Amino acid sequence: MGRKKKEQWEKEIDKDIVSLLETYPYIFAFSSLDKGIVNVRDFQTTGVVSSARGCPFQKLKAGRLDLMGKRVAIKEEYRINCIRNVEEIVNRINKDL
């Protein structure tokens, strides 16, 4: 998906959520978009390998790994981003509890 199309898609999702917040505020635990939405990148290869191996992101090693007979590359930068994204989501949930 191109960058411009992705931004347009994200704006549409935001509009839908704002509309739902205004119409059905009682079904949400947050009152504004910025308090309830966390933008994260797709976990892509890192997530596939982590899930297929049953291995948390924190323990997954970066580099070339074997996955079902195929060699795949896990970039450390992407692995760290996955960890940070999960931590941000968990922190947001915990803050609201």
Coordinates of C-alpha atoms in Angstrom, one line a residue:
M1 CA 0.0 0.0 0.0
G2 CA 1.4 3.4 -0.9
R3 CA 2.1 6.0 1.7
K4 CA -0.6 8.4 0.5
K5 CA -3.2 5.7 0.3
K6 CA -2.3 4.5 3.8
E7 CA -2.6 8.0 5.3
Q8 CA -6.0 8.3 3.7
W9 CA -7.1 4.9 5.0
E10 CA -5.9 5.9 8.5
K11 CA -7.9 9.1 8.4
E12 CA -11.0 7.2 7.4
I13 CA -10.6 4.9 10.3
D14 CA -10.1 7.8 12.7
K15 CA -13.3 9.4 11.3
D16 CA -15.2 6.2 11.9
I17 CA -14.0 6.0 15.4
V18 CA -14.8 9.6 16.2
S19 CA -18.3 9.1 14.8
L20 CA -18.7 6.0 17.0
L21 CA -17.4 7.9 20.1
E22 CA -19.9 10.6 19.5
T23 CA -22.8 8.2 18.9
Y24 CA -22.0 5.5 21.4
P25 CA -19.7 6.9 24.1
Y26 CA -20.8 4.3 26.6
I27 CA -19.1 1.5 24.7
F28 CA -15.7 3.0 25.0
A29 CA -13.3 3.3 27.9
F30 CA -11.8 6.5 26.4
S31 CA -13.4 9.8 25.5
S32 CA -11.1 11.1 22.7
L33 CA -9.2 9.6 19.8
D34 CA -5.8 10.4 21.1
K35 CA -6.5 8.6 24.4
G36 CA -7.8 5.4 22.8
I37 CA -5.7 4.9 19.6
V38 CA -2.2 3.6 19.4
N39 CA -0.6 3.6 16.0
V40 CA 1.7 0.7 15.5
R41 CA 3.5 -0.8 12.5
D42 CA 2.5 -4.1 11.1
F43 CA 4.6 -6.9 12.7
Q44 CA 5.2 -8.5 9.3
T45 CA 8.0 -11.0 9.1
T46 CA 9.0 -10.5 12.8
G47 CA 5.5 -11.4 13.9
V48 CA 5.2 -14.4 11.6
V49 CA 8.4 -15.9 12.8
S50 CA 7.7 -15.1 16.5
S51 CA 4.2 -16.7 16.2
A52 CA 5.4 -19.7 14.2
R53 CA 8.1 -20.4 16.7
G54 CA 6.0 -19.7 19.7
C55 CA 8.8 -17.2 20.7
P56 CA 8.1 -13.8 22.3
F57 CA 9.7 -10.8 20.5
Q58 CA 12.0 -10.2 23.4
K59 CA 13.6 -13.7 23.0
L60 CA 13.6 -13.8 19.2
K61 CA 17.1 -13.4 17.8
A62 CA 17.7 -11.0 15.0
G63 CA 19.5 -12.3 11.9
R64 CA 18.9 -15.1 9.4
L65 CA 16.6 -17.8 10.8
D66 CA 15.2 -21.0 9.6
L67 CA 11.4 -21.1 9.4
M68 CA 9.8 -24.3 8.1
G69 CA 12.8 -25.0 5.8
K70 CA 13.1 -21.4 4.6
R71 CA 15.6 -18.8 5.6
V72 CA 14.1 -15.5 6.7
A73 CA 15.7 -12.3 7.9
I74 CA 14.7 -10.6 11.1
K75 CA 16.1 -7.1 11.4
E76 CA 17.0 -5.9 14.9
E77 CA 15.4 -2.6 14.2
Y78 CA 12.0 -4.2 13.4
R79 CA 12.2 -6.6 16.3
I80 CA 12.8 -3.6 18.7
N81 CA 9.9 -1.8 17.1
C82 CA 7.6 -4.8 17.7
I83 CA 8.6 -4.8 21.4
R84 CA 8.0 -1.1 21.8
N85 CA 4.6 -1.3 20.1
V86 CA 3.4 -4.1 22.4
E87 CA 4.8 -2.2 25.4
E88 CA 2.9 1.0 24.3
I89 CA -0.3 -0.9 23.9
V90 CA 0.0 -2.7 27.3
N91 CA 1.0 0.6 29.0
R92 CA -2.1 2.3 27.5
I93 CA -4.3 -0.5 28.8
N94 CA -2.7 -0.5 32.2
K95 CA -3.1 3.2 32.6
D96 CA -6.8 3.0 32.1
L97 CA -7.3 0.2 34.6

